[in-house]
Amino acid sequence: MTQDFSNLPFRPCVGIALFNDEGKVFVGERIDTPGAWQMPQGGIDDGEDIKVAFYREMVEEIGTDKADILRIMDRPLRYTLPPHLLGKLWNGQYGGQEQTWVAARFTGTESDIVIHTGHNGADPEFKAWKWVSFDDILDLIVPFKRDTYRAVIAAFSDIANA
């Protein structure tokens, strides 16, 4: 019997577009999916403010909260998981993510970024990281997230080019 995943809710999530002083954005290569890069992102806890979630996820995923928030997207973006991942991620509770994206300027130094150690009890998510231009990011992202990333690029391109 095939399980029906069509009515699964979307997981509330914060996405982080972290820019350096050169207008490049942070991406990490996922530990569980070699060759798959993404900007940091993570679930928003029940009742958690988006800014609190942003800083918590920064610490959990890259080991630092040294950033100043520049802008929060005015509408969340959704993506649906591809069929081969439905029922496998997030204990099968969600059919995708509804992400509120936050653009921020990194205020630390590269030595502040620590990806190989879990923080706040979280497991590490990235095995490598780098700064990339928005123009190059889509080639690094898994196909099912590309539409979301196109919208993020459109929303924050002025920050990248400032």
mmCIF file of C-alpha atoms in Angstrom:
data_model
loop_
_atom_site.group_PDB
_atom_site.id
_atom_site.type_symbol
_atom_site.label_atom_id
_atom_site.label_comp_id
_atom_site.label_asym_id
_atom_site.label_seq_id
_atom_site.Cartn_x
_atom_site.Cartn_y
_atom_site.Cartn_z
ATOM 1 C CA MET A 1 0.000 0.000 0.000
ATOM 2 C CA THR A 2 1.334 3.437 -0.953
ATOM 3 C CA GLN A 3 1.275 6.179 1.644
ATOM 4 C CA ASP A 4 -0.422 9.458 0.707
ATOM 5 C CA PHE A 5 1.827 12.457 1.367
ATOM 6 C CA SER A 6 -0.281 15.024 -0.492
ATOM 7 C CA ASN A 7 -1.767 16.625 2.632
ATOM 8 C CA LEU A 8 1.389 17.009 4.683
ATOM 9 C CA PRO A 9 1.953 20.515 6.094
ATOM 10 C CA PHE A 10 4.988 22.655 5.368
ATOM 11 C CA ARG A 11 7.694 22.955 8.028
ATOM 12 C CA PRO A 12 8.178 26.542 9.274
ATOM 13 C CA CYS A 13 11.776 27.480 8.586
ATOM 14 C CA VAL A 14 14.193 30.387 8.530
ATOM 15 C CA GLY A 15 16.591 30.766 5.604
ATOM 16 C CA ILE A 16 19.810 32.727 6.041
ATOM 17 C CA ALA A 17 21.414 34.777 3.270
ATOM 18 C CA LEU A 18 24.629 35.759 5.043
ATOM 19 C CA PHE A 19 26.689 38.289 3.089
ATOM 20 C CA ASN A 20 30.322 39.194 3.568
ATOM 21 C CA ASP A 21 31.809 42.635 2.889
ATOM 22 C CA GLU A 22 32.369 41.712 -0.778
ATOM 23 C CA GLY A 23 28.665 40.969 -1.344
ATOM 24 C CA LYS A 24 29.237 37.218 -1.540
ATOM 25 C CA VAL A 25 26.939 34.847 0.297
ATOM 26 C CA PHE A 26 27.773 31.927 2.605
ATOM 27 C CA VAL A 27 27.010 28.399 1.380
ATOM 28 C CA GLY A 28 27.767 25.075 2.995
ATOM 29 C CA GLU A 29 28.104 21.628 1.473
ATOM 30 C CA ARG A 30 25.732 19.228 3.191
ATOM 31 C CA ILE A 31 27.322 16.337 5.093
ATOM 32 C CA ASP A 32 24.519 13.963 4.071
ATOM 33 C CA THR A 33 24.491 14.915 0.370
ATOM 34 C CA PRO A 34 27.960 15.386 -1.166
ATOM 35 C CA GLY A 35 27.959 18.066 -3.850
ATOM 36 C CA ALA A 36 24.749 19.663 -2.520
ATOM 37 C CA TRP A 37 25.350 23.205 -1.305
ATOM 38 C CA GLN A 38 22.887 25.513 0.386
ATOM 39 C CA MET A 39 22.616 28.613 2.491
ATOM 40 C CA PRO A 40 21.996 27.899 6.186
ATOM 41 C CA GLN A 41 18.394 27.160 7.092
ATOM 42 C CA GLY A 42 16.474 25.499 9.870
ATOM 43 C CA GLY A 43 13.183 25.022 11.615
ATOM 44 C CA ILE A 44 11.434 27.717 13.581
ATOM 45 C CA ASP A 45 10.360 26.489 17.017
ATOM 46 C CA ASP A 46 6.752 26.954 18.129
ATOM 47 C CA GLY A 47 6.229 30.571 19.196
ATOM 48 C CA GLU A 48 9.782 31.548 18.224
ATOM 49 C CA ASP A 49 10.403 35.013 16.772
ATOM 50 C CA ILE A 50 12.045 35.016 13.317
ATOM 51 C CA LYS A 51 15.030 37.035 14.552
ATOM 52 C CA VAL A 52 15.579 34.649 17.465
ATOM 53 C CA ALA A 53 15.336 31.677 15.061
ATOM 54 C CA PHE A 54 17.798 33.377 12.698
ATOM 55 C CA TYR A 55 20.496 33.801 15.347
ATOM 56 C CA ARG A 56 19.892 30.355 16.861
ATOM 57 C CA GLU A 57 20.189 28.663 13.480
ATOM 58 C CA MET A 58 23.340 30.633 12.656
ATOM 59 C CA VAL A 59 24.984 29.337 15.815
ATOM 60 C CA GLU A 60 23.740 25.780 15.267
ATOM 61 C CA GLU A 61 24.864 25.589 11.646
ATOM 62 C CA ILE A 62 27.969 27.775 11.399
ATOM 63 C CA GLY A 63 29.035 28.305 14.998
ATOM 64 C CA THR A 64 28.599 32.056 15.237
ATOM 65 C CA ASP A 65 25.911 34.709 15.524
ATOM 66 C CA LYS A 66 28.123 37.572 14.394
ATOM 67 C CA ALA A 67 25.820 39.275 11.944
ATOM 68 C CA ASP A 68 23.545 42.264 11.574
ATOM 69 C CA ILE A 69 20.125 41.643 10.064
ATOM 70 C CA LEU A 70 19.584 43.793 6.967
ATOM 71 C CA ARG A 71 16.171 42.646 5.727
ATOM 72 C CA ILE A 72 13.509 40.017 6.265
ATOM 73 C CA MET A 73 11.505 38.929 3.216
ATOM 74 C CA ASP A 74 7.916 40.107 3.423
ATOM 75 C CA ARG A 75 6.484 36.737 2.392
ATOM 76 C CA PRO A 76 7.552 33.171 3.062
ATOM 77 C CA LEU A 77 8.660 30.914 0.217
ATOM 78 C CA ARG A 78 7.646 27.268 -0.101
ATOM 79 C CA TYR A 79 9.237 24.264 -1.668
ATOM 80 C CA THR A 80 7.907 20.713 -1.845
ATOM 81 C CA LEU A 81 10.158 17.737 -1.287
ATOM 82 C CA PRO A 82 10.716 15.458 -4.260
ATOM 83 C CA PRO A 83 8.914 12.090 -4.069
ATOM 84 C CA HIS A 84 12.027 10.131 -3.050
ATOM 85 C CA LEU A 85 12.383 12.277 0.127
ATOM 86 C CA LEU A 86 8.718 12.417 1.179
ATOM 87 C CA GLY A 87 8.143 10.488 4.365
ATOM 88 C CA LYS A 88 11.881 10.311 5.080
ATOM 89 C CA LEU A 89 12.871 13.798 6.285
ATOM 90 C CA TRP A 90 11.610 15.366 9.516
ATOM 91 C CA ASN A 91 10.134 12.030 10.643
ATOM 92 C CA GLY A 92 7.736 12.148 7.695
ATOM 93 C CA GLN A 93 5.758 15.019 9.238
ATOM 94 C CA TYR A 94 6.204 17.584 6.442
ATOM 95 C CA GLY A 95 5.874 17.724 2.676
ATOM 96 C CA GLY A 96 8.346 20.581 2.318
ATOM 97 C CA GLN A 97 9.359 23.821 3.938
ATOM 98 C CA GLU A 98 7.860 27.281 4.230
ATOM 99 C CA GLN A 99 10.872 29.523 4.620
ATOM 100 C CA THR A 100 11.127 33.088 5.822
ATOM 101 C CA TRP A 101 14.421 34.382 4.428
ATOM 102 C CA VAL A 102 16.632 36.829 6.269
ATOM 103 C CA ALA A 103 19.513 38.787 4.722
ATOM 104 C CA ALA A 104 22.346 39.705 7.067
ATOM 105 C CA ARG A 105 25.857 41.134 6.948
ATOM 106 C CA PHE A 106 28.527 38.951 8.539
ATOM 107 C CA THR A 107 30.369 40.985 11.173
ATOM 108 C CA GLY A 108 32.851 38.379 12.372
ATOM 109 C CA THR A 109 36.033 36.938 10.949
ATOM 110 C CA GLU A 110 36.341 33.696 9.042
ATOM 111 C CA SER A 111 37.862 32.066 12.130
ATOM 112 C CA ASP A 112 34.485 32.578 13.857
ATOM 113 C CA ILE A 113 32.886 30.120 11.423
ATOM 114 C CA VAL A 114 33.055 26.607 12.867
ATOM 115 C CA ILE A 115 31.042 24.018 10.911
ATOM 116 C CA HIS A 116 32.581 20.721 12.063
ATOM 117 C CA THR A 117 31.261 20.809 15.622
ATOM 118 C CA GLY A 118 27.606 20.669 16.539
ATOM 119 C CA HIS A 119 26.424 23.726 18.455
ATOM 120 C CA ASN A 120 23.511 24.043 20.903
ATOM 121 C CA GLY A 121 23.153 20.255 20.792
ATOM 122 C CA ALA A 122 22.693 20.148 17.009
ATOM 123 C CA ASP A 123 24.635 17.801 14.752
ATOM 124 C CA PRO A 124 26.914 19.406 12.147
ATOM 125 C CA GLU A 125 25.173 19.913 8.800
ATOM 126 C CA PHE A 126 28.023 21.064 6.586
ATOM 127 C CA LYS A 127 31.336 19.461 5.697
ATOM 128 C CA ALA A 128 32.702 22.471 3.784
ATOM 129 C CA TRP A 129 31.803 26.117 3.256
ATOM 130 C CA LYS A 130 32.657 29.038 0.997
ATOM 131 C CA TRP A 131 31.581 32.508 -0.061
ATOM 132 C CA VAL A 132 30.010 32.648 -3.537
ATOM 133 C CA SER A 133 28.438 35.315 -5.701
ATOM 134 C CA PHE A 134 24.683 35.226 -6.196
ATOM 135 C CA ASP A 135 25.361 34.758 -9.911
ATOM 136 C CA ASP A 136 26.976 31.381 -9.222
ATOM 137 C CA ILE A 137 24.735 30.002 -6.513
ATOM 138 C CA LEU A 138 22.030 28.277 -8.589
ATOM 139 C CA ASP A 139 24.551 25.870 -10.101
ATOM 140 C CA LEU A 140 25.359 24.586 -6.591
ATOM 141 C CA ILE A 141 21.803 24.089 -5.310
ATOM 142 C CA VAL A 142 19.788 20.867 -5.569
ATOM 143 C CA PRO A 143 17.162 21.172 -8.320
ATOM 144 C CA PHE A 144 14.073 21.059 -6.071
ATOM 145 C CA LYS A 145 15.230 24.191 -4.197
ATOM 146 C CA ARG A 146 16.227 26.288 -7.222
ATOM 147 C CA ASP A 147 12.926 28.158 -7.605
ATOM 148 C CA THR A 148 13.157 29.199 -3.966
ATOM 149 C CA TYR A 149 16.723 30.368 -4.463
ATOM 150 C CA ARG A 150 15.735 32.347 -7.569
ATOM 151 C CA ALA A 151 13.212 34.236 -5.446
ATOM 152 C CA VAL A 152 15.788 34.834 -2.701
ATOM 153 C CA ILE A 153 18.279 36.118 -5.269
ATOM 154 C CA ALA A 154 15.669 38.490 -6.701
ATOM 155 C CA ALA A 155 14.734 39.756 -3.224
ATOM 156 C CA PHE A 156 18.298 40.347 -2.029
ATOM 157 C CA SER A 157 20.292 41.063 -5.205
ATOM 158 C CA ASP A 158 20.564 44.738 -4.272
ATOM 159 C CA ILE A 159 22.395 43.720 -1.089
ATOM 160 C CA ALA A 160 24.797 41.499 -3.017
ATOM 161 C CA ASN A 161 25.530 44.305 -5.446
ATOM 162 C CA ALA A 162 25.861 47.074 -2.858
#
